[in-house]
GROMACS .gro file of C-alpha atoms in nm:
model
  497
    1MET     CA    1 -12.163  -2.266  -2.293
    2GLU     CA    2 -11.942  -2.442  -2.274
    3GLN     CA    3 -11.767  -2.537  -2.667
    4MET     CA    4 -11.765  -2.903  -2.755
    5ARG     CA    5 -11.477  -3.029  -2.876
    6LYS     CA    6 -11.450  -3.138  -3.264
    7LEU     CA    7 -11.622  -3.498  -3.311
    8PRO     CA    8 -11.557  -3.737  -3.541
    9ILE     CA    9 -11.879  -3.897  -3.657
   10GLY     CA   10 -11.864  -4.008  -4.046
   11ILE     CA   11 -11.526  -3.910  -4.064
   12GLN     CA   12 -11.296  -4.232  -4.232
   13THR     CA   13 -10.962  -4.042  -4.322
   14PHE     CA   14 -10.708  -4.033  -4.093
   15GLU     CA   15 -10.571  -3.768  -4.251
   16LYS     CA   16 -10.859  -3.501  -4.216
   17LEU     CA   17 -10.873  -3.607  -3.820
   18ARG     CA   18 -10.513  -3.559  -3.764
   19GLU     CA   19 -10.509  -3.263  -3.961
   20GLU     CA   20 -10.844  -3.074  -3.842
   21SER     CA   21 -10.791  -3.149  -3.465
   22TYR     CA   22 -11.085  -3.424  -3.453
   23LEU     CA   23 -11.074  -3.646  -3.089
   24TYR     CA   24 -10.953  -3.996  -3.199
   25VAL     CA   25 -10.848  -4.249  -2.941
   26ASP     CA   26 -10.526  -4.346  -3.030
   27LYS     CA   27 -10.528  -4.739  -3.115
   28THR     CA   28 -10.113  -4.692  -3.239
   29ALA     CA   29  -9.965  -4.903  -3.048
   30ILE     CA   30 -10.160  -5.197  -3.192
   31ILE     CA   31 -10.112  -5.060  -3.518
   32TYR     CA   32  -9.748  -5.115  -3.446
   33GLN     CA   33  -9.775  -5.450  -3.326
   34ILE     CA   34  -9.998  -5.571  -3.659
   35VAL     CA   35  -9.766  -5.407  -3.919
   36SER     CA   36  -9.438  -5.480  -3.733
   37GLY     CA   37  -9.577  -5.880  -3.773
   38SER     CA   38  -9.653  -6.121  -4.038
   39ILE     CA   39  -9.743  -5.986  -4.366
   40LEU     CA   40 -10.139  -6.099  -4.475
   41TYR     CA   41 -10.382  -5.996  -4.230
   42PHE     CA   42 -10.763  -6.003  -4.246
   43LEU     CA   43 -11.017  -5.833  -3.970
   44SER     CA   44 -11.405  -5.940  -3.921
   45ARG     CA   45 -11.547  -5.661  -3.801
   46PRO     CA   46 -11.952  -5.503  -3.775
   47ARG     CA   47 -12.005  -5.184  -3.944
   48ARG     CA   48 -11.941  -4.899  -3.874
   49PHE     CA   49 -11.718  -5.008  -3.559
   50GLY     CA   50 -11.384  -4.762  -3.760
   51LYS     CA   51 -11.281  -5.079  -4.033
   52SER     CA   52 -11.247  -4.818  -4.298
   53LEU     CA   53 -11.068  -4.551  -4.060
   54LEU     CA   54 -10.835  -4.847  -3.974
   55ILE     CA   55 -10.755  -4.878  -4.325
   56SER     CA   56 -10.672  -4.518  -4.370
   57THR     CA   57 -10.408  -4.489  -4.098
   58PHE     CA   58 -10.232  -4.777  -4.212
   59GLU     CA   59 -10.217  -4.581  -4.499
   60ALA     CA   60 -10.055  -4.285  -4.382
   61TYR     CA   61  -9.837  -4.513  -4.252
   62PHE     CA   62  -9.728  -4.711  -4.502
   63GLU     CA   63  -9.672  -4.369  -4.666
   64GLY     CA   64  -9.453  -4.233  -4.413
   65ARG     CA   65  -9.657  -3.947  -4.304
   66LYS     CA   66  -9.464  -3.917  -3.947
   67GLU     CA   67  -9.618  -3.555  -3.902
   68LEU     CA   68  -9.987  -3.733  -3.874
   69PHE     CA   69  -9.888  -3.929  -3.597
   70GLU     CA   70  -9.721  -3.687  -3.366
   71GLY     CA   71  -9.832  -3.694  -2.978
   72LEU     CA   72  -9.905  -4.098  -3.115
   73ALA     CA   73  -9.788  -4.397  -2.894
   74ILE     CA   74  -9.682  -4.466  -3.236
   75GLU     CA   75  -9.476  -4.251  -3.227
   76LYS     CA   76  -9.189  -4.319  -2.987
   77LEU     CA   77  -9.206  -4.744  -3.106
   78GLU     CA   78  -9.142  -4.611  -3.462
   79THR     CA   79  -8.787  -4.473  -3.610
   80ARG     CA   80  -8.740  -4.551  -3.978
   81TRP     CA   81  -9.069  -4.376  -4.103
   82GLU     CA   82  -9.055  -4.566  -4.475
   83GLN     CA   83  -9.263  -4.437  -4.771
   84TYR     CA   84  -9.420  -4.818  -4.959
   85PRO     CA   85  -9.629  -4.761  -5.299
   86VAL     CA   86 -10.046  -4.832  -5.151
   87LEU     CA   87 -10.310  -5.031  -5.324
   88HIS     CA   88 -10.624  -4.902  -5.143
   89LEU     CA   89 -10.916  -5.072  -5.228
   90ASP     CA   90 -11.238  -4.964  -5.094
   91LEU     CA   91 -11.482  -5.232  -5.200
   92ASN     CA   92 -11.758  -5.013  -4.961
   93ALA     CA   93 -11.963  -4.758  -5.159
   94GLU     CA   94 -12.055  -4.975  -5.514
   95LYS     CA   95 -12.434  -5.166  -5.550
   96TYR     CA   96 -12.303  -5.463  -5.694
   97ASP     CA   97 -12.631  -5.647  -5.843
   98THR     CA   98 -12.445  -5.815  -6.157
   99LYS     CA   99 -12.136  -5.955  -6.220
  100GLU     CA  100 -12.045  -5.648  -6.495
  101ALA     CA  101 -12.107  -5.446  -6.186
  102LEU     CA  102 -11.775  -5.603  -5.991
  103GLU     CA  103 -11.616  -5.590  -6.284
  104HIS     CA  104 -11.661  -5.297  -6.316
  105MET     CA  105 -11.534  -5.108  -6.039
  106LEU     CA  106 -11.210  -5.354  -6.019
  107SER     CA  107 -11.106  -5.302  -6.303
  108ARG     CA  108 -11.154  -4.911  -6.264
  109SER     CA  109 -10.966  -4.953  -5.971
  110LEU     CA  110 -10.695  -5.125  -6.151
  111SER     CA  111 -10.724  -4.857  -6.436
  112LEU     CA  112 -10.624  -4.578  -6.188
  113TRP     CA  113 -10.299  -4.784  -6.045
  114GLU     CA  114 -10.232  -4.846  -6.377
  115GLU     CA  115 -10.153  -4.438  -6.483
  116ARG     CA  116  -9.918  -4.441  -6.186
  117TRP     CA  117  -9.744  -4.747  -6.234
  118GLY     CA  118  -9.795  -4.828  -6.624
  119SER     CA  119  -9.958  -5.122  -6.740
  120ASP     CA  120  -9.876  -5.387  -7.049
  121VAL     CA  121 -10.106  -5.485  -7.269
  122ALA     CA  122 -10.119  -5.894  -7.245
  123GLU     CA  123 -10.226  -5.851  -6.900
  124ILE     CA  124 -10.616  -5.906  -6.972
  125SER     CA  125 -10.768  -6.058  -6.717
  126LEU     CA  126 -10.848  -5.845  -6.379
  127SER     CA  127 -10.592  -6.042  -6.197
  128ALA     CA  128 -10.340  -6.002  -6.460
  129ARG     CA  129 -10.375  -5.683  -6.466
  130PHE     CA  130 -10.399  -5.648  -6.031
  131SER     CA  131 -10.052  -5.901  -6.007
  132GLY     CA  132  -9.893  -5.646  -6.293
  133ILE     CA  133  -9.934  -5.350  -6.050
  134ILE     CA  134  -9.784  -5.500  -5.779
  135ARG     CA  135  -9.447  -5.606  -6.015
  136ARG     CA  136  -9.414  -5.300  -6.098
  137ALA     CA  137  -9.486  -5.092  -5.856
  138TYR     CA  138  -9.198  -5.270  -5.677
  139GLU     CA  139  -8.966  -5.258  -5.962
  140ARG     CA  140  -9.013  -4.859  -6.024
  141THR     CA  141  -9.013  -4.799  -5.615
  142GLY     CA  142  -8.712  -5.046  -5.520
  143LYS     CA  143  -9.011  -5.077  -5.270
  144GLN     CA  144  -9.252  -5.371  -5.137
  145ALA     CA  145  -9.601  -5.300  -5.152
  146VAL     CA  146  -9.897  -5.227  -4.951
  147VAL     CA  147 -10.227  -5.373  -5.011
  148LEU     CA  148 -10.545  -5.268  -4.824
  149ILE     CA  149 -10.855  -5.361  -4.906
  150ASP     CA  150 -11.238  -5.244  -4.748
  151GLU     CA  151 -11.522  -5.446  -4.634
  152TYR     CA  152 -11.420  -5.723  -4.938
  153ASP     CA  153 -11.686  -5.869  -4.945
  154LYS     CA  154 -11.954  -5.707  -4.964
  155PRO     CA  155 -12.034  -5.801  -5.308
  156LEU     CA  156 -12.092  -6.127  -5.156
  157LEU     CA  157 -12.291  -5.930  -4.880
  158GLN     CA  158 -12.564  -5.812  -5.140
  159ALA     CA  159 -12.589  -6.179  -5.335
  160ILE     CA  160 -12.589  -6.342  -5.003
  161LEU     CA  161 -12.963  -6.493  -5.115
  162ASN     CA  162 -12.910  -6.518  -5.561
  163GLU     CA  163 -12.669  -6.844  -5.520
  164PRO     CA  164 -12.546  -6.795  -5.921
  165LEU     CA  165 -12.469  -6.417  -5.882
  166LEU     CA  166 -12.308  -6.475  -5.534
  167ASP     CA  167 -12.120  -6.847  -5.663
  168GLU     CA  168 -11.950  -6.578  -5.982
  169TYR     CA  169 -11.880  -6.308  -5.714
  170ARG     CA  170 -11.666  -6.605  -5.573
  171ARG     CA  171 -11.531  -6.709  -5.857
  172ILE     CA  172 -11.387  -6.305  -5.966
  173LEU     CA  173 -11.244  -6.255  -5.608
  174LYS     CA  174 -11.143  -6.600  -5.525
  175ALA     CA  175 -10.939  -6.523  -5.854
  176PHE     CA  176 -10.888  -6.182  -5.772
  177TYR     CA  177 -10.742  -6.185  -5.414
  178GLY     CA  178 -10.508  -6.460  -5.523
  179VAL     CA  179 -10.275  -6.218  -5.647
  180LEU     CA  180 -10.206  -6.191  -5.267
  181LYS     CA  181 -10.029  -6.534  -5.251
  182SER     CA  182  -9.835  -6.517  -5.572
  183SER     CA  183  -9.741  -6.160  -5.584
  184ASP     CA  184  -9.601  -6.299  -5.200
  185ARG     CA  185  -9.240  -6.135  -5.288
  186TYR     CA  186  -9.344  -5.793  -5.420
  187LEU     CA  187  -9.593  -5.728  -5.049
  188ARG     CA  188  -9.440  -5.540  -4.755
  189PHE     CA  189  -9.779  -5.556  -4.584
  190VAL     CA  190 -10.174  -5.681  -4.702
  191PHE     CA  191 -10.467  -5.622  -4.428
  192LEU     CA  192 -10.826  -5.678  -4.548
  193THR     CA  193 -11.112  -5.626  -4.376
  194GLY     CA  194 -11.488  -5.710  -4.418
  195VAL     CA  195 -11.819  -5.765  -4.210
  196THR     CA  196 -11.818  -6.148  -4.225
  197LYS     CA  197 -11.553  -6.444  -4.325
  198PHE     CA  198 -11.682  -6.638  -4.567
  199ALA     CA  199 -11.584  -7.031  -4.582
  200GLN     CA  200 -11.181  -7.079  -4.632
  201ALA     CA  201 -11.320  -7.334  -4.911
  202SER     CA  202 -11.449  -7.007  -5.123
  203VAL     CA  203 -11.280  -6.669  -5.113
  204PHE     CA  204 -10.998  -6.718  -4.934
  205SER     CA  205 -10.896  -7.100  -5.063
  206ASP     CA  206 -10.551  -6.985  -5.153
  207LEU     CA  207 -10.499  -6.714  -4.903
  208ASN     CA  208 -10.323  -7.025  -4.623
  209GLN     CA  209 -10.089  -6.792  -4.470
  210LEU     CA  210 -10.376  -6.466  -4.406
  211ASN     CA  211 -10.329  -6.406  -4.116
  212ASP     CA  212 -10.672  -6.432  -3.938
  213ILE     CA  213 -10.689  -6.187  -3.614
  214SER     CA  214 -11.054  -6.118  -3.632
  215MET     CA  215 -11.059  -6.327  -3.288
  216LYS     CA  216 -10.694  -6.356  -3.116
  217PRO     CA  217 -10.696  -6.179  -2.775
  218ALA     CA  218 -10.394  -5.913  -2.848
  219TYR     CA  219 -10.639  -5.727  -3.108
  220ALA     CA  220 -11.010  -5.785  -2.954
  221THR     CA  221 -10.996  -5.378  -2.906
  222LEU     CA  222 -10.833  -5.262  -3.238
  223CYS     CA  223 -11.198  -5.151  -3.320
  224GLY     CA  224 -11.469  -5.072  -3.048
  225ILE     CA  225 -11.382  -4.769  -2.770
  226THR     CA  226 -11.253  -4.949  -2.397
  227LYS     CA  227 -11.415  -4.812  -2.086
  228GLU     CA  228 -11.062  -4.679  -1.995
  229GLU     CA  229 -11.036  -4.449  -2.347
  230LEU     CA  230 -11.392  -4.356  -2.318
  231VAL     CA  231 -11.290  -4.225  -1.979
  232ASP     CA  232 -10.967  -4.060  -2.042
  233THR     CA  233 -11.074  -3.926  -2.403
  234PHE     CA  234 -11.442  -3.849  -2.373
  235GLY     CA  235 -11.417  -3.688  -2.016
  236ILE     CA  236 -11.599  -3.352  -2.114
  237GLU     CA  237 -11.839  -3.537  -2.353
  238ILE     CA  238 -11.967  -3.804  -2.049
  239GLU     CA  239 -12.014  -3.481  -1.805
  240ALA     CA  240 -12.223  -3.271  -2.077
  241LEU     CA  241 -12.433  -3.594  -2.159
  242GLY     CA  242 -12.499  -3.620  -1.817
  243ASN     CA  243 -12.552  -3.250  -1.704
  244LYS     CA  244 -12.794  -3.228  -1.974
  245ASN     CA  245 -13.008  -3.549  -1.850
  246GLY     CA  246 -12.976  -3.503  -1.494
  247LEU     CA  247 -12.714  -3.830  -1.449
  248THR     CA  248 -12.366  -3.742  -1.234
  249PHE     CA  249 -12.058  -3.905  -1.435
  250ASP     CA  250 -12.099  -4.216  -1.308
  251GLU     CA  251 -12.408  -4.294  -1.359
  252THR     CA  252 -12.388  -4.130  -1.739
  253VAL     CA  253 -12.066  -4.387  -1.765
  254HIS     CA  254 -12.354  -4.711  -1.637
  255ARG     CA  255 -12.587  -4.599  -1.875
  256LEU     CA  256 -12.349  -4.579  -2.190
  257ALA     CA  257 -12.180  -4.907  -2.055
  258SER     CA  258 -12.613  -5.051  -2.083
  259LEU     CA  259 -12.653  -4.916  -2.423
  260TYR     CA  260 -12.362  -4.890  -2.608
  261ASP     CA  261 -12.142  -5.150  -2.408
  262GLY     CA  262 -12.078  -5.531  -2.391
  263TYR     CA  263 -11.918  -5.647  -2.758
  264HIS     CA  264 -11.640  -5.904  -2.730
  265PHE     CA  265 -11.410  -6.048  -2.974
  266GLU     CA  266 -11.247  -6.289  -2.795
  267GLU     CA  267 -11.365  -6.513  -2.472
  268SER     CA  268 -11.068  -6.356  -2.253
  269ALA     CA  269 -11.150  -6.027  -2.434
  270GLU     CA  270 -11.238  -5.682  -2.233
  271GLY     CA  271 -11.570  -5.569  -2.384
  272VAL     CA  272 -11.578  -5.260  -2.616
  273PHE     CA  273 -11.812  -4.965  -2.730
  274ASN     CA  274 -11.944  -4.885  -2.994
  275PRO     CA  275 -11.822  -4.620  -3.129
  276PHE     CA  276 -12.030  -4.458  -3.379
  277SER     CA  277 -12.280  -4.472  -3.109
  278LEU     CA  278 -12.081  -4.311  -2.859
  279LEU     CA  279 -11.988  -3.998  -3.110
  280ASN     CA  280 -12.354  -3.949  -3.179
  281VAL     CA  281 -12.489  -3.969  -2.830
  282PHE     CA  282 -12.225  -3.711  -2.713
  283ASP     CA  283 -12.312  -3.513  -3.044
  284SER     CA  284 -12.725  -3.491  -2.927
  285CYS     CA  285 -12.698  -3.526  -2.536
  286LYS     CA  286 -12.933  -3.793  -2.598
  287PHE     CA  287 -12.941  -4.134  -2.537
  288ASP     CA  288 -13.070  -4.354  -2.889
  289ASN     CA  289 -13.019  -4.640  -3.071
  290TYR     CA  290 -12.794  -4.446  -3.342
  291TRP     CA  291 -12.690  -4.772  -3.440
  292PHE     CA  292 -13.028  -4.948  -3.590
  293GLN     CA  293 -13.054  -4.563  -3.728
  294THR     CA  294 -12.757  -4.620  -4.038
  295GLY     CA  295 -13.017  -4.934  -4.181
  296THR     CA  296 -12.985  -5.303  -4.037
  297PRO     CA  297 -12.956  -5.552  -4.303
  298THR     CA  298 -13.286  -5.680  -4.497
  299TYR     CA  299 -13.069  -6.021  -4.578
  300LEU     CA  300 -13.001  -6.100  -4.180
  301VAL     CA  301 -13.395  -6.153  -4.183
  302ASP     CA  302 -13.480  -6.362  -4.524
  303LEU     CA  303 -13.148  -6.600  -4.364
  304LEU     CA  304 -13.341  -6.667  -4.024
  305LYS     CA  305 -13.665  -6.696  -4.246
  306GLN     CA  306 -13.549  -6.910  -4.497
  307SER     CA  307 -13.322  -7.065  -4.232
  308ASP     CA  308 -13.619  -7.091  -3.985
  309TYR     CA  309 -13.429  -7.049  -3.759
  310ASP     CA  310 -13.594  -7.058  -3.361
  311LEU     CA  311 -13.599  -6.709  -3.304
  312ARG     CA  312 -13.624  -6.747  -2.909
  313LEU     CA  313 -13.227  -6.856  -2.900
  314LEU     CA  314 -13.139  -6.472  -2.969
  315VAL     CA  315 -13.313  -6.369  -2.696
  316ALA     CA  316 -13.243  -6.590  -2.422
  317GLY     CA  317 -12.867  -6.729  -2.551
  318VAL     CA  318 -12.736  -7.006  -2.712
  319GLU     CA  319 -12.457  -7.208  -2.690
  320VAL     CA  320 -12.246  -7.280  -2.965
  321THR     CA  321 -11.876  -7.407  -3.079
  322ALA     CA  322 -11.680  -7.187  -3.241
  323SER     CA  323 -11.723  -7.336  -3.590
  324ALA     CA  324 -12.103  -7.242  -3.583
  325PHE     CA  325 -12.050  -6.897  -3.604
  326SER     CA  326 -11.653  -6.833  -3.703
  327GLU     CA  327 -11.722  -6.873  -4.107
  328TYR     CA  328 -12.013  -6.887  -4.261
  329ARG     CA  329 -12.136  -7.135  -4.541
  330ALA     CA  330 -12.450  -7.074  -4.754
  331GLU     CA  331 -12.466  -7.399  -4.747
  332ALA     CA  332 -12.516  -7.502  -4.394
  333ASN     CA  333 -12.800  -7.297  -4.379
  334ASN     CA  334 -12.651  -7.171  -4.048
  335PRO     CA  335 -12.746  -6.763  -4.013
  336LEU     CA  336 -12.589  -6.754  -3.693
  337PRO     CA  337 -12.229  -6.672  -3.849
  338MET     CA  338 -12.377  -6.406  -4.020
  339ILE     CA  339 -12.542  -6.261  -3.744
  340TYR     CA  340 -12.270  -6.297  -3.514
  341GLN     CA  341 -12.064  -6.073  -3.733
  342SER     CA  342 -12.287  -5.811  -3.794
  343GLY     CA  343 -12.305  -5.746  -3.485
  344TYR     CA  344 -12.607  -5.854  -3.318
  345LEU     CA  345 -12.474  -6.089  -3.140
  346THR     CA  346 -12.141  -6.089  -2.904
  347ILE     CA  347 -11.909  -6.366  -2.707
  348LYS     CA  348 -12.057  -6.335  -2.352
  349GLY     CA  349 -11.914  -6.656  -2.170
  350TYR     CA  350 -11.703  -6.951  -2.236
  351ASP     CA  351 -11.664  -7.318  -2.125
  352ARG     CA  352 -11.307  -7.416  -2.146
  353GLU     CA  353 -11.376  -7.802  -2.060
  354VAL     CA  354 -11.585  -7.864  -2.334
  355ARG     CA  355 -11.533  -7.467  -2.553
  356LEU     CA  356 -11.846  -7.390  -2.619
  357TYR     CA  357 -11.932  -7.027  -2.662
  358THR     CA  358 -12.246  -6.833  -2.556
  359LEU     CA  359 -12.409  -6.550  -2.754
  360ARG     CA  360 -12.550  -6.292  -2.637
  361PHE     CA  361 -12.749  -5.966  -2.778
  362PRO     CA  362 -12.459  -5.750  -2.683
  363ASN     CA  363 -12.614  -5.419  -2.499
  364ASP     CA  364 -12.965  -5.277  -2.448
  365GLU     CA  365 -12.888  -5.109  -2.788
  366VAL     CA  366 -12.854  -5.411  -3.030
  367ARG     CA  367 -13.170  -5.594  -2.803
  368TYR     CA  368 -13.444  -5.354  -2.903
  369GLY     CA  369 -13.367  -5.239  -3.189
  370PHE     CA  370 -13.287  -5.601  -3.256
  371LEU     CA  371 -13.634  -5.752  -3.142
  372ASN     CA  372 -13.848  -5.437  -3.365
  373PHE     CA  373 -13.660  -5.428  -3.642
  374LEU     CA  374 -13.786  -5.741  -3.625
  375VAL     CA  375 -14.138  -5.776  -3.500
  376PRO     CA  376 -14.258  -5.605  -3.891
  377PHE     CA  377 -14.102  -5.946  -4.095
  378TYR     CA  378 -14.345  -6.138  -3.829
  379THR     CA  379 -14.618  -5.974  -3.746
  380ARG     CA  380 -14.778  -5.675  -3.984
  381VAL     CA  381 -14.695  -5.428  -3.723
  382THR     CA  382 -14.481  -5.184  -3.824
  383ASP     CA  383 -14.232  -4.995  -3.657
  384ASP     CA  384 -14.420  -4.698  -3.530
  385GLU     CA  385 -14.703  -4.937  -3.441
  386THR     CA  386 -14.413  -5.147  -3.265
  387GLY     CA  387 -14.330  -4.871  -3.015
  388PHE     CA  388 -14.637  -4.745  -2.915
  389HIS     CA  389 -14.823  -5.055  -2.861
  390ILE     CA  390 -14.490  -5.192  -2.614
  391ALA     CA  391 -14.547  -4.878  -2.379
  392LYS     CA  392 -14.943  -4.930  -2.348
  393PHE     CA  393 -14.837  -5.303  -2.274
  394MET     CA  394 -14.628  -5.126  -2.023
  395ARG     CA  395 -14.922  -4.918  -1.879
  396GLU     CA  396 -15.141  -5.152  -1.876
  397LEU     CA  397 -14.966  -5.346  -1.663
  398ARG     CA  398 -14.902  -5.102  -1.420
  399ALA     CA  399 -15.252  -5.003  -1.424
  400GLY     CA  400 -15.347  -5.390  -1.333
  401ASP     CA  401 -15.560  -5.395  -1.658
  402VAL     CA  402 -15.517  -5.683  -1.783
  403ASP     CA  403 -15.849  -5.723  -2.022
  404ALA     CA  404 -15.675  -5.423  -2.213
  405PHE     CA  405 -15.375  -5.536  -2.200
  406MET     CA  406 -15.475  -5.873  -2.412
  407GLU     CA  407 -15.660  -5.715  -2.633
  408ARG     CA  408 -15.384  -5.510  -2.771
  409LEU     CA  409 -15.197  -5.841  -2.721
  410LYS     CA  410 -15.421  -5.991  -2.961
  411LEU     CA  411 -15.427  -5.651  -3.235
  412PHE     CA  412 -15.036  -5.816  -3.256
  413PHE     CA  413 -15.161  -6.168  -3.420
  414ALA     CA  414 -15.494  -6.045  -3.563
  415GLY     CA  415 -15.278  -5.859  -3.856
  416ILE     CA  416 -15.038  -6.192  -3.947
  417PRO     CA  417 -15.106  -6.295  -4.248
  418TYR     CA  418 -15.117  -6.639  -4.340
  419ASP     CA  419 -14.825  -6.654  -4.574
  420LEU     CA  420 -14.600  -6.524  -4.249
  421SER     CA  421 -14.682  -6.804  -3.974
  422ASP     CA  422 -14.678  -7.152  -4.050
  423ASN     CA  423 -14.918  -7.208  -3.779
  424THR     CA  424 -14.761  -7.373  -3.543
  425GLU     CA  425 -14.696  -7.302  -3.196
  426ARG     CA  426 -14.276  -7.160  -3.203
  427HIS     CA  427 -14.328  -6.895  -3.442
  428TYR     CA  428 -14.622  -6.728  -3.231
  429GLN     CA  429 -14.407  -6.801  -2.897
  430ALA     CA  430 -14.148  -6.609  -3.145
  431ILE     CA  431 -14.362  -6.320  -3.134
  432PHE     CA  432 -14.433  -6.346  -2.738
  433TYR     CA  433 -14.082  -6.357  -2.652
  434ILE     CA  434 -14.053  -6.032  -2.875
  435VAL     CA  435 -14.297  -5.852  -2.735
  436PHE     CA  436 -14.240  -5.900  -2.344
  437THR     CA  437 -13.847  -5.881  -2.405
  438LEU     CA  438 -13.965  -5.506  -2.584
  439MET     CA  439 -14.104  -5.483  -2.222
  440GLY     CA  440 -13.795  -5.515  -2.077
  441GLN     CA  441 -13.753  -5.127  -2.141
  442PHE     CA  442 -13.984  -5.060  -1.945
  443VAL     CA  443 -14.021  -5.246  -1.639
  444GLU     CA  444 -13.858  -5.568  -1.516
  445THR     CA  445 -13.977  -5.923  -1.756
  446GLU     CA  446 -13.792  -6.244  -1.771
  447VAL     CA  447 -13.994  -6.487  -2.041
  448ARG     CA  448 -13.854  -6.870  -1.918
  449SER     CA  449 -13.577  -7.079  -2.133
  450ALA     CA  450 -13.611  -7.100  -2.560
  451ARG     CA  451 -13.629  -7.431  -2.508
  452SER     CA  452 -13.906  -7.475  -2.289
  453ARG     CA  453 -14.286  -7.309  -2.287
  454ALA     CA  454 -14.326  -6.967  -2.423
  455ASP     CA  455 -14.427  -6.810  -2.012
  456ALA     CA  456 -14.334  -6.486  -1.889
  457VAL     CA  457 -14.316  -6.313  -1.590
  458VAL     CA  458 -14.385  -5.888  -1.535
  459LYS     CA  459 -14.305  -5.750  -1.286
  460THR     CA  460 -14.430  -5.416  -1.133
  461ARG     CA  461 -14.406  -5.206  -0.902
  462ASP     CA  462 -14.765  -5.326  -0.736
  463ALA     CA  463 -14.756  -5.698  -0.896
  464ILE     CA  464 -14.614  -5.981  -1.061
  465TYR     CA  465 -14.806  -6.145  -1.402
  466VAL     CA  466 -14.734  -6.503  -1.460
  467PHE     CA  467 -14.825  -6.565  -1.860
  468GLU     CA  468 -14.838  -6.911  -2.021
  469PHE     CA  469 -14.929  -6.955  -2.359
  470LYS     CA  470 -15.075  -7.303  -2.478
  471LEU     CA  471 -15.154  -7.345  -2.881
  472ASP     CA  472 -15.252  -7.747  -2.873
  473GLY     CA  473 -15.600  -7.723  -2.757
  474LYS     CA  474 -15.582  -7.948  -2.474
  475ARG     CA  475 -15.785  -7.844  -2.071
  476LEU     CA  476 -15.611  -7.585  -1.951
  477VAL     CA  477 -15.575  -7.561  -1.553
  478LYS     CA  478 -15.430  -7.213  -1.307
  479VAL     CA  479 -15.314  -7.295  -1.018
  480GLY     CA  480 -15.209  -6.944  -0.839
  481VAL     CA  481 -15.024  -7.006  -0.515
  482ASN     CA  482 -14.933  -6.731  -0.265
  483PHE     CA  483 -14.615  -6.759  -0.051
  484SER     CA  484 -14.647  -6.650   0.331
  485LYS     CA  485 -14.293  -6.431   0.399
  486GLU     CA  486 -14.403  -6.445   0.779
  487THR     CA  487 -14.515  -6.838   0.831
  488ARG     CA  488 -14.253  -6.944   0.535
  489ASN     CA  489 -14.528  -7.170   0.393
  490VAL     CA  490 -14.804  -7.177   0.120
  491ASP     CA  491 -15.075  -6.857   0.242
  492ARG     CA  492 -15.333  -6.931   0.009
  493TYR     CA  493 -15.379  -7.114  -0.309
  494ILE     CA  494 -15.649  -7.028  -0.597
  495MET     CA  495 -15.765  -7.303  -0.878
  496GLU     CA  496 -15.993  -7.217  -1.232
  497GLU     CA  497 -15.980  -7.328  -1.542
   0.00000   0.00000   0.00000
């Protein structure tokens, strides 16, 4: 068996990736465009999309590590390879459950920098120390400093439903990040990454010169892998995956696209694949929901429940303006920005005339993984039980056993505690939507518009099942109509109450 090449699963350091000959999708042409542009940048991308590796790549570039970029696009673009003092702050690895925890983490990073660039006893606050470090780094080297901040919003996300603590974090980080404006003369380059962008009025209010490239077309493929990059870089892995699963090369690419492609970070931009899922499917040679196995943030479910958001909108897709999903505002009671920026919805269409975006699940991995994740929070059916029931649902309808199907459906509702349901039609419709959408993994299903009734259509090889669900207690009349292809007219109909 041919030896598989080294896949950079979990590798977040550019130096390690290059020195140990891991596969690398070359993004350095875009990186060169960024470092040649403005000074302060911000990029929002979902977790596991390569933000930390991107920050590490910037670090290697500004340290003048030319040898690490041999053979890459930037080698032909850059001629100077200057070395700058780099301040790299990673907020991703800590748990921030108190104000003191955040302050301690920032202080620890400042202390490490002060060991190299010196300190001043007059600098007491976190922001004063940060400002002093940037200035001394410039004075001692004669080169402006580079500041790289990875996952700037991690403390904010951990406190998102704790308003007093969230306010404390906003206050601390606003002052800390505000140093980047007052230190402008000493800065060569600043790049911040995060999952979500909190409203301008909170953390970034002092950084009015910040260039947010999260939805700009030139940078839409900076994180993620395009179809062309997939085929060019991972041709050997695609072939091995196809051989393992009895698929041709093209069939394998199509299957990969349906599961892991479809992320659009700008309305006209090319879609990209989830890099974490791709690397893992190549490593295991098995199609699975890898992104979800790393853990879905429970704060998303809490936000959904707290805001009473209609889950059917997530299934059917939602049309919104850019302001409705580009920034998160806690006071707006709108979970959509967090859902979009966390990677569970993406841009699937844009009406230029009225400037409305259509947001939907990017692919099957997210669609089915997210809905499976939601079921235990809206019923008392566990993750394992959900998969079992969905498989049984599919088999029962294929066998034409509607009675068994309906009895199993009752199990989904029998265990719903009173505290999980407001006893409204919408709550039960949402559960029906989840169940029938999950069945779409195995049989063709359709659910009606989220703004209409919670009807569902299931198509098997031998039959079409039409479901309509009512909670209002009105008289229910069922009419079934068969249309003849031969006569091109109604052949027969039946009606019953």
